Coordinates of C-alpha atoms in Angstrom, one line a residue:
M83 CA -61.0 -209.2 57.2
R84 CA -62.5 -212.3 58.8
R85 CA -64.9 -211.9 61.7
G86 CA -65.1 -215.0 63.8
R87 CA -67.8 -216.3 66.0
T88 CA -66.5 -214.4 69.0
G89 CA -63.6 -212.4 67.9
T90 CA -62.1 -210.6 65.0
I91 CA -59.1 -211.9 63.2
A92 CA -57.7 -209.7 60.4
V93 CA -55.1 -211.6 58.7
A94 CA -52.4 -209.8 56.8
S95 CA -50.0 -212.6 56.1
A96 CA -49.6 -213.4 52.5
L97 CA -49.8 -217.0 53.4
V98 CA -53.4 -216.8 54.6
M99 CA -54.7 -213.9 52.5
T100 CA -56.2 -216.0 49.9
A101 CA -58.3 -218.0 52.4
V102 CA -59.4 -214.9 54.2
L103 CA -60.7 -213.3 51.0
G104 CA -62.9 -216.3 50.4
G105 CA -65.7 -214.9 52.4
C106 CA -66.7 -212.8 55.4
G107 CA -69.3 -213.2 58.0
I108 CA -70.1 -211.0 61.1
T109 CA -71.1 -212.2 64.4
G110 CA -69.7 -211.7 68.0
G111 CA -70.7 -210.2 71.2
S112 CA -71.3 -206.5 71.8
G113 CA -68.4 -206.3 74.2
E114 CA -67.9 -203.2 76.4
V115 CA -64.1 -203.2 75.7
T116 CA -62.3 -204.3 72.6
L117 CA -58.6 -205.3 73.0
K118 CA -56.5 -205.0 69.9
L119 CA -53.6 -207.5 69.5
V120 CA -51.1 -207.6 66.7
A121 CA -49.5 -211.1 66.5
A122 CA -46.8 -212.7 64.3
D123 CA -47.5 -215.8 62.2
Y124 CA -45.5 -218.8 63.0
G125 CA -47.0 -221.0 60.4
D126 CA -45.7 -221.6 56.9
T127 CA -49.0 -222.5 55.2
E128 CA -52.6 -221.3 55.6
A129 CA -53.4 -224.6 57.3
N130 CA -51.0 -223.9 60.3
S131 CA -51.2 -220.2 60.5
S132 CA -51.1 -218.6 63.9
R133 CA -54.6 -217.3 63.0
H134 CA -56.0 -220.6 63.9
Y135 CA -54.2 -220.6 67.3
W136 CA -55.6 -217.1 68.1
D137 CA -59.0 -218.1 66.9
D138 CA -59.1 -220.9 69.6
V139 CA -57.7 -218.6 72.4
V140 CA -60.1 -215.8 71.7
D141 CA -63.1 -218.2 71.4
A142 CA -62.2 -219.7 74.8
Y143 CA -61.5 -216.4 76.5
E144 CA -64.6 -214.5 75.2
A145 CA -66.8 -217.3 76.2
K146 CA -65.9 -216.6 79.7
H147 CA -65.7 -212.8 79.4
P148 CA -68.7 -211.6 77.4
D149 CA -67.8 -208.0 78.2
V150 CA -64.5 -208.1 76.4
R151 CA -63.8 -208.8 72.8
V152 CA -60.3 -209.4 71.4
D153 CA -59.5 -208.2 68.0
V154 CA -56.4 -210.0 66.6
T155 CA -54.4 -209.0 63.5
V156 CA -51.9 -211.6 62.3
Y157 CA -49.0 -210.5 60.2
S158 CA -46.1 -212.5 58.8
W159 CA -42.8 -212.3 60.8
N160 CA -41.3 -210.3 58.0
D161 CA -43.8 -207.6 58.5
V162 CA -45.0 -207.6 62.1
D163 CA -42.5 -205.3 63.7
R164 CA -42.8 -202.7 60.9
K165 CA -46.5 -202.8 61.1
V166 CA -46.5 -202.2 64.9
R167 CA -44.0 -199.4 64.4
E168 CA -46.3 -197.7 61.8
L169 CA -49.3 -198.0 64.1
V170 CA -47.4 -196.5 67.1
D171 CA -46.0 -193.7 65.0
A172 CA -49.5 -193.0 63.7
G173 CA -50.8 -192.7 67.3
E174 CA -52.8 -196.0 66.8
A175 CA -50.9 -198.3 69.1
P176 CA -52.5 -201.7 69.7
D177 CA -53.2 -202.8 73.3
L178 CA -50.9 -205.8 72.8
A179 CA -48.3 -206.6 70.2
Q180 CA -46.4 -209.9 69.9
I181 CA -43.1 -208.9 68.4
G182 CA -39.3 -209.3 68.2
A183 CA -38.2 -206.3 70.3
Y184 CA -39.7 -204.1 72.9
S185 CA -37.0 -202.1 74.7
D186 CA -37.2 -198.9 72.4
Y187 CA -41.0 -198.6 73.2
A188 CA -40.2 -199.1 77.0
A189 CA -37.6 -196.4 76.8
K190 CA -40.3 -194.0 75.5
D191 CA -42.6 -194.9 78.4
L192 CA -45.2 -196.4 76.0
L193 CA -45.5 -199.8 77.7
Y194 CA -47.1 -201.2 80.8
R195 CA -44.8 -202.9 83.3
A196 CA -45.4 -206.7 83.5
D197 CA -46.1 -206.3 87.2
D198 CA -48.8 -203.8 86.4
L199 CA -50.6 -206.4 84.4
L200 CA -49.9 -209.9 85.5
S201 CA -50.9 -211.7 88.6
I202 CA -48.0 -212.6 90.8
P203 CA -48.1 -216.4 90.1
V204 CA -48.1 -215.8 86.4
Q205 CA -45.2 -213.3 86.3
A206 CA -43.2 -215.5 88.8
D207 CA -43.7 -218.6 86.5
F208 CA -41.6 -217.2 83.6
V209 CA -38.4 -219.1 82.9
P210 CA -35.8 -216.9 84.7
Q211 CA -33.5 -216.3 81.7
L212 CA -36.4 -215.1 79.8
A213 CA -37.8 -213.0 82.4
A214 CA -34.4 -211.3 83.0
A215 CA -34.0 -210.7 79.2
G216 CA -37.4 -208.9 79.3
Q217 CA -36.1 -206.2 81.6
V218 CA -35.0 -202.6 80.9
K219 CA -33.0 -201.2 83.9
G220 CA -34.3 -203.9 86.1
V221 CA -38.0 -203.5 85.2
Q222 CA -39.7 -206.1 83.2
Y223 CA -41.6 -204.8 80.2
G224 CA -41.1 -207.6 77.7
M225 CA -43.2 -210.7 78.4
P226 CA -41.6 -213.8 76.7
F227 CA -44.1 -215.4 74.4
A228 CA -42.2 -218.0 72.4
A229 CA -38.6 -219.4 72.9
S230 CA -36.1 -221.6 71.2
T231 CA -32.4 -222.7 71.7
R232 CA -29.8 -224.0 69.3
V233 CA -28.0 -227.3 69.1
L234 CA -25.7 -228.8 66.5
F235 CA -27.6 -230.9 63.9
Y236 CA -25.6 -233.5 62.0
N237 CA -26.5 -235.7 59.0
K238 CA -26.5 -239.4 60.4
T239 CA -26.1 -240.9 57.0
L240 CA -23.2 -238.7 55.9
F241 CA -21.5 -239.2 59.3
A242 CA -21.9 -243.0 59.0
Q243 CA -20.4 -243.0 55.5
A244 CA -17.4 -241.0 56.7
G245 CA -17.0 -243.2 59.8
L246 CA -17.6 -240.2 62.2
T247 CA -19.0 -239.7 65.6
P248 CA -20.7 -236.4 66.7
P249 CA -18.2 -233.7 67.6
K250 CA -17.7 -232.4 71.1
S251 CA -15.1 -229.7 70.5
W252 CA -14.0 -227.3 67.8
D253 CA -11.2 -229.6 66.9
D254 CA -13.6 -232.5 66.6
L255 CA -15.9 -230.4 64.3
A256 CA -13.0 -229.3 62.1
A257 CA -11.8 -232.9 61.8
A258 CA -15.3 -234.1 60.9
A259 CA -15.6 -231.4 58.3
E260 CA -12.4 -232.5 56.7
A261 CA -13.6 -236.1 56.5
L262 CA -17.0 -234.9 55.1
K263 CA -15.2 -232.8 52.5
A264 CA -13.2 -235.9 51.5
E265 CA -16.5 -237.8 51.0
G266 CA -17.7 -235.0 48.6
V267 CA -20.2 -233.4 51.0
K268 CA -21.3 -230.1 49.6
Y269 CA -21.4 -228.2 52.9
P270 CA -19.3 -230.0 55.5
Y271 CA -20.3 -227.3 57.9
A272 CA -22.9 -224.7 56.8
L273 CA -21.9 -221.4 58.3
P274 CA -24.8 -218.8 57.6
L275 CA -23.5 -215.4 58.3
G276 CA -25.6 -213.8 55.7
P277 CA -27.9 -210.9 56.5
E278 CA -31.0 -212.9 57.4
E279 CA -30.0 -214.1 60.9
A280 CA -26.1 -213.6 61.1
Q281 CA -26.5 -212.3 64.6
A282 CA -27.7 -215.7 65.8
E283 CA -25.0 -217.7 64.2
T284 CA -22.4 -215.2 65.4
M285 CA -23.6 -215.3 69.0
Q286 CA -23.7 -219.1 69.1
W287 CA -20.0 -219.2 68.1
L288 CA -19.0 -216.4 70.5
L289 CA -20.6 -218.3 73.3
S290 CA -18.9 -221.4 72.4
G291 CA -15.5 -219.6 72.6
G292 CA -16.2 -218.2 76.0
G293 CA -17.3 -214.7 74.8
G294 CA -20.5 -213.1 73.8
Y295 CA -21.9 -209.7 72.8
T296 CA -21.8 -208.2 76.3
D297 CA -20.3 -208.9 79.7
V298 CA -22.1 -209.6 82.9
S299 CA -22.7 -206.0 83.5
G300 CA -24.3 -205.6 80.1
T301 CA -21.4 -203.6 78.5
Y302 CA -20.7 -204.4 74.9
T303 CA -17.6 -206.6 74.5
I304 CA -17.8 -207.5 70.7
D305 CA -14.0 -207.1 70.2
S306 CA -13.0 -209.1 73.3
A307 CA -9.9 -211.3 73.0
Q308 CA -12.2 -214.4 73.2
N309 CA -14.3 -213.1 70.4
V310 CA -11.4 -212.3 68.2
D311 CA -9.9 -215.8 68.9
T312 CA -13.2 -217.5 67.9
F313 CA -13.5 -215.7 64.6
T314 CA -9.9 -216.1 63.8
W315 CA -10.4 -219.8 64.3
L316 CA -13.5 -219.9 62.1
K317 CA -11.6 -218.1 59.3
D318 CA -8.4 -220.2 59.5
E319 CA -9.8 -223.6 60.3
L320 CA -13.1 -223.9 58.6
V321 CA -13.6 -221.1 55.9
G322 CA -9.9 -220.9 54.9
K323 CA -9.9 -224.7 54.4
D324 CA -13.0 -224.7 52.2
L325 CA -15.0 -226.6 54.8
T326 CA -18.1 -224.3 54.7
G327 CA -19.4 -225.0 51.2
P328 CA -19.6 -223.2 47.8
V329 CA -21.4 -220.2 49.1
A330 CA -19.4 -217.6 51.1
P331 CA -20.6 -217.5 54.7
G332 CA -21.3 -213.7 54.4
K333 CA -23.8 -214.6 51.5
L334 CA -25.4 -217.7 53.0
N335 CA -28.7 -217.1 54.9
R336 CA -30.1 -219.4 57.5
A337 CA -33.1 -220.4 55.3
A338 CA -30.9 -221.6 52.6
A339 CA -28.6 -223.5 54.9
F340 CA -31.7 -225.2 56.4
A341 CA -32.9 -226.1 53.0
A342 CA -29.6 -227.5 52.0
F343 CA -29.6 -229.7 55.2
A344 CA -33.1 -230.8 54.4
A345 CA -31.8 -231.7 50.8
G346 CA -29.0 -233.9 52.4
D347 CA -26.3 -231.6 51.3
V348 CA -25.0 -230.4 54.7
G349 CA -23.0 -232.4 57.2
M350 CA -23.4 -230.1 60.2
L351 CA -25.0 -226.8 61.2
N352 CA -26.4 -225.0 64.2
G353 CA -30.2 -225.3 64.2
H354 CA -33.4 -224.6 66.1
P355 CA -36.5 -227.0 66.5
S356 CA -38.2 -226.0 63.1
L357 CA -35.2 -227.8 61.3
M358 CA -36.5 -231.2 62.6
A359 CA -39.7 -231.1 60.6
M360 CA -37.9 -229.9 57.5
A361 CA -35.4 -232.7 57.7
E362 CA -38.2 -235.3 58.4
K363 CA -40.3 -234.2 55.6
K364 CA -37.3 -234.9 53.2
G365 CA -36.4 -238.2 54.9
V366 CA -33.0 -236.9 56.2
K367 CA -31.8 -238.8 59.3
Y368 CA -30.3 -236.4 61.7
G369 CA -28.8 -236.3 65.1
M370 CA -28.6 -233.4 67.6
V371 CA -25.8 -232.7 70.1
P372 CA -24.9 -229.7 72.3
T373 CA -22.9 -227.1 70.5
P374 CA -19.2 -227.9 70.4
G375 CA -17.0 -225.5 72.3
A376 CA -13.3 -224.6 72.1
D377 CA -12.3 -227.4 74.6
G378 CA -15.4 -229.6 74.7
A379 CA -19.2 -229.1 74.7
S380 CA -20.1 -225.4 75.0
P381 CA -21.2 -224.4 78.5
N382 CA -23.7 -221.9 77.0
T383 CA -26.0 -221.8 74.1
L384 CA -28.1 -219.2 72.3
G385 CA -31.5 -218.7 73.5
V386 CA -34.0 -216.7 71.5
A387 CA -37.4 -215.3 72.6
D388 CA -40.2 -213.3 71.0
W389 CA -42.0 -210.9 73.2
M390 CA -45.5 -209.7 74.2
A391 CA -45.7 -205.9 74.8
A392 CA -48.6 -204.1 76.2
F393 CA -49.1 -200.4 75.2
K394 CA -50.6 -197.8 77.5
Q395 CA -52.2 -195.7 75.0
N396 CA -55.7 -197.1 75.0
G397 CA -55.8 -197.8 78.7
H398 CA -57.5 -201.2 79.4
Q399 CA -54.9 -202.2 81.9
E400 CA -57.3 -204.4 83.9
Q401 CA -58.6 -206.2 80.8
I402 CA -55.1 -206.6 79.2
G403 CA -53.8 -208.1 82.4
D404 CA -56.8 -210.5 82.7
F405 CA -56.4 -211.6 79.0
L406 CA -52.6 -212.2 79.5
D407 CA -53.2 -214.3 82.7
F408 CA -55.4 -216.5 80.5
V409 CA -52.8 -216.6 77.6
Y410 CA -50.0 -217.7 79.9
A411 CA -52.0 -220.6 81.5
D412 CA -50.3 -224.0 80.9
D413 CA -52.8 -225.3 78.4
Q414 CA -52.4 -222.3 76.2
V415 CA -48.6 -222.2 76.4
L416 CA -48.2 -225.9 75.7
D417 CA -50.7 -225.7 72.8
F418 CA -48.8 -223.0 71.1
S419 CA -45.4 -224.6 71.7
R420 CA -46.5 -227.8 70.4
R421 CA -48.1 -226.5 67.3
Y422 CA -44.9 -224.6 66.3
D423 CA -42.1 -226.8 67.7
L424 CA -41.1 -224.0 70.2
L425 CA -40.2 -224.0 73.8
P426 CA -42.6 -223.0 76.6
V427 CA -41.8 -219.7 78.3
T428 CA -43.1 -220.7 81.7
T429 CA -41.4 -223.0 84.2
S430 CA -44.6 -225.0 84.8
A431 CA -45.2 -225.7 81.1
S432 CA -41.5 -226.5 80.7
E433 CA -41.7 -229.1 83.4
A434 CA -44.8 -230.6 81.9
M435 CA -43.1 -230.7 78.5
S436 CA -39.9 -232.3 79.8
T437 CA -41.8 -235.5 81.1
A438 CA -44.4 -235.7 78.2
E439 CA -43.8 -238.6 75.7
E440 CA -45.3 -236.4 72.9
D441 CA -42.6 -233.8 73.4
K442 CA -39.5 -236.0 73.6
K443 CA -38.2 -234.6 70.3
L444 CA -38.0 -231.1 71.8
K445 CA -36.2 -232.3 75.0
P446 CA -32.7 -231.6 73.6
F447 CA -33.7 -228.0 73.1
L448 CA -35.5 -227.8 76.4
D449 CA -32.5 -229.2 78.2
Q450 CA -30.4 -226.2 76.8
L451 CA -32.9 -223.6 77.9
L452 CA -31.5 -223.1 81.4
L453 CA -28.0 -222.9 79.9
S454 CA -29.0 -220.4 77.3
E455 CA -28.0 -216.7 76.8
L456 CA -30.2 -214.4 75.0
Y457 CA -29.4 -211.3 72.9
P458 CA -29.2 -208.0 74.8
V459 CA -32.7 -207.1 73.9
G460 CA -33.1 -204.9 76.9
E461 CA -30.7 -202.5 75.4
T462 CA -32.3 -200.0 73.3
S463 CA -29.1 -199.9 71.1
W464 CA -29.4 -203.7 70.3
A465 CA -31.5 -203.1 67.1
T466 CA -28.8 -200.8 65.7
V467 CA -26.0 -203.3 66.8
S468 CA -27.9 -206.3 65.5
A469 CA -28.4 -204.7 62.0
E470 CA -24.8 -203.8 61.7
I471 CA -23.7 -207.4 62.7
K472 CA -26.0 -208.8 60.0
K473 CA -24.4 -206.4 57.5
R474 CA -20.7 -206.8 58.4
I475 CA -19.9 -210.0 60.3
G476 CA -19.3 -212.0 57.0
E477 CA -16.4 -209.9 56.3
A478 CA -14.6 -211.2 59.4
V479 CA -14.2 -214.6 57.7
A480 CA -13.9 -213.5 54.1
T481 CA -10.8 -214.0 52.1
G482 CA -8.6 -211.1 52.9
G483 CA -10.7 -210.1 55.9
D484 CA -9.4 -209.4 59.4
P485 CA -11.5 -210.6 62.2
R486 CA -10.0 -208.2 64.7
T487 CA -10.7 -205.2 62.6
V488 CA -14.2 -206.2 61.9
L489 CA -15.0 -206.9 65.5
E490 CA -13.4 -203.6 66.5
E491 CA -15.5 -201.7 64.1
L492 CA -18.7 -203.5 65.3
Q493 CA -17.6 -202.5 68.9
A494 CA -17.3 -198.9 67.9
T495 CA -20.8 -199.0 66.3
A496 CA -22.1 -200.6 69.6
V497 CA -20.5 -197.9 71.8
R498 CA -21.9 -195.1 69.7
A499 CA -25.4 -196.7 69.6
D500 CA -25.3 -197.3 73.3
S501 CA -24.3 -193.7 74.0
A502 CA -27.0 -192.3 71.7
A503 CA -29.6 -194.5 73.5

């Protein structure tokens, strides 16, 4: 545990544990109220750990609020949801948790509503798509904290060698993949349907084919005709023609696909902003275009958000709300987004980023935000459905696999999970 000048940051991420164990000091105000916040680590080294961001936020907040202390614990993304679950199950819920899913807690009436906490201007400033995705039965419980979208990355050097221009449609993408294969590119199109993040690649393709996981009413439609057509095309036109590389899509994880792109071995793949830094570090020249769709650029793209949830157990409603109003101020939101190549979750910060020269690399992703569609995270069944997609979707494009059968089985799982929820 490290006790800072004005707050307590207990860092449980493996990336930062060594630095934390280097020494402890104890200072800080007496504080009539202590808010406990569990946060995720977006950094990949100790130097850029989210601990440093929260240090700065807590210092600034406590300097203005000597009667409140904020005690922050930072865990790696691999652990944070599990850690929060353990705390809640043990009857020791934090006041705030910055996590990947919130709806199951809301369904058990464990969370404050956003409008019980935030000032009207702050709540109204959330990007509309993100605010809507934070709702359970029309009430917002999940407060978006970080966001990203997906675009198609392509290797400019490999494209130039093959005489290619960026694809706009599926047919363009398949033709480019054929040309890249002829040039000996290891992964003409990297299709990561492995268990790490298969639900993301899957949804990106479903949207580009005019489908998705749910319809406009929120009912699961995983086995819709559009979705079956999309995965049939993937199986026949990319995977079946050996255009997705030496690793079967169901075995290829996103991290491995990103690493292969940064190594110069991938012609095209769907990526989020963190891939930019990975590619630049390795000297890979890349371009970015909107995701190709069945008949041209896809009208929708995948949006992903992480959530701030406020638990009722300890009370502190007033202090939680005041702290969150501070956290969602433009300077805080922009600072976090810029540190970790993420998109602002508020409209005002998004507008500021869209015109700032320092943020021009993120503009392709920002432009997609208002066109994005998010996972159905407001459904308490989503965790079960997502886990099954991660486990099974690779079978839909595997040799001997049948896309329709796999999607029908996933739909049956979704219906059962929805009924149970």
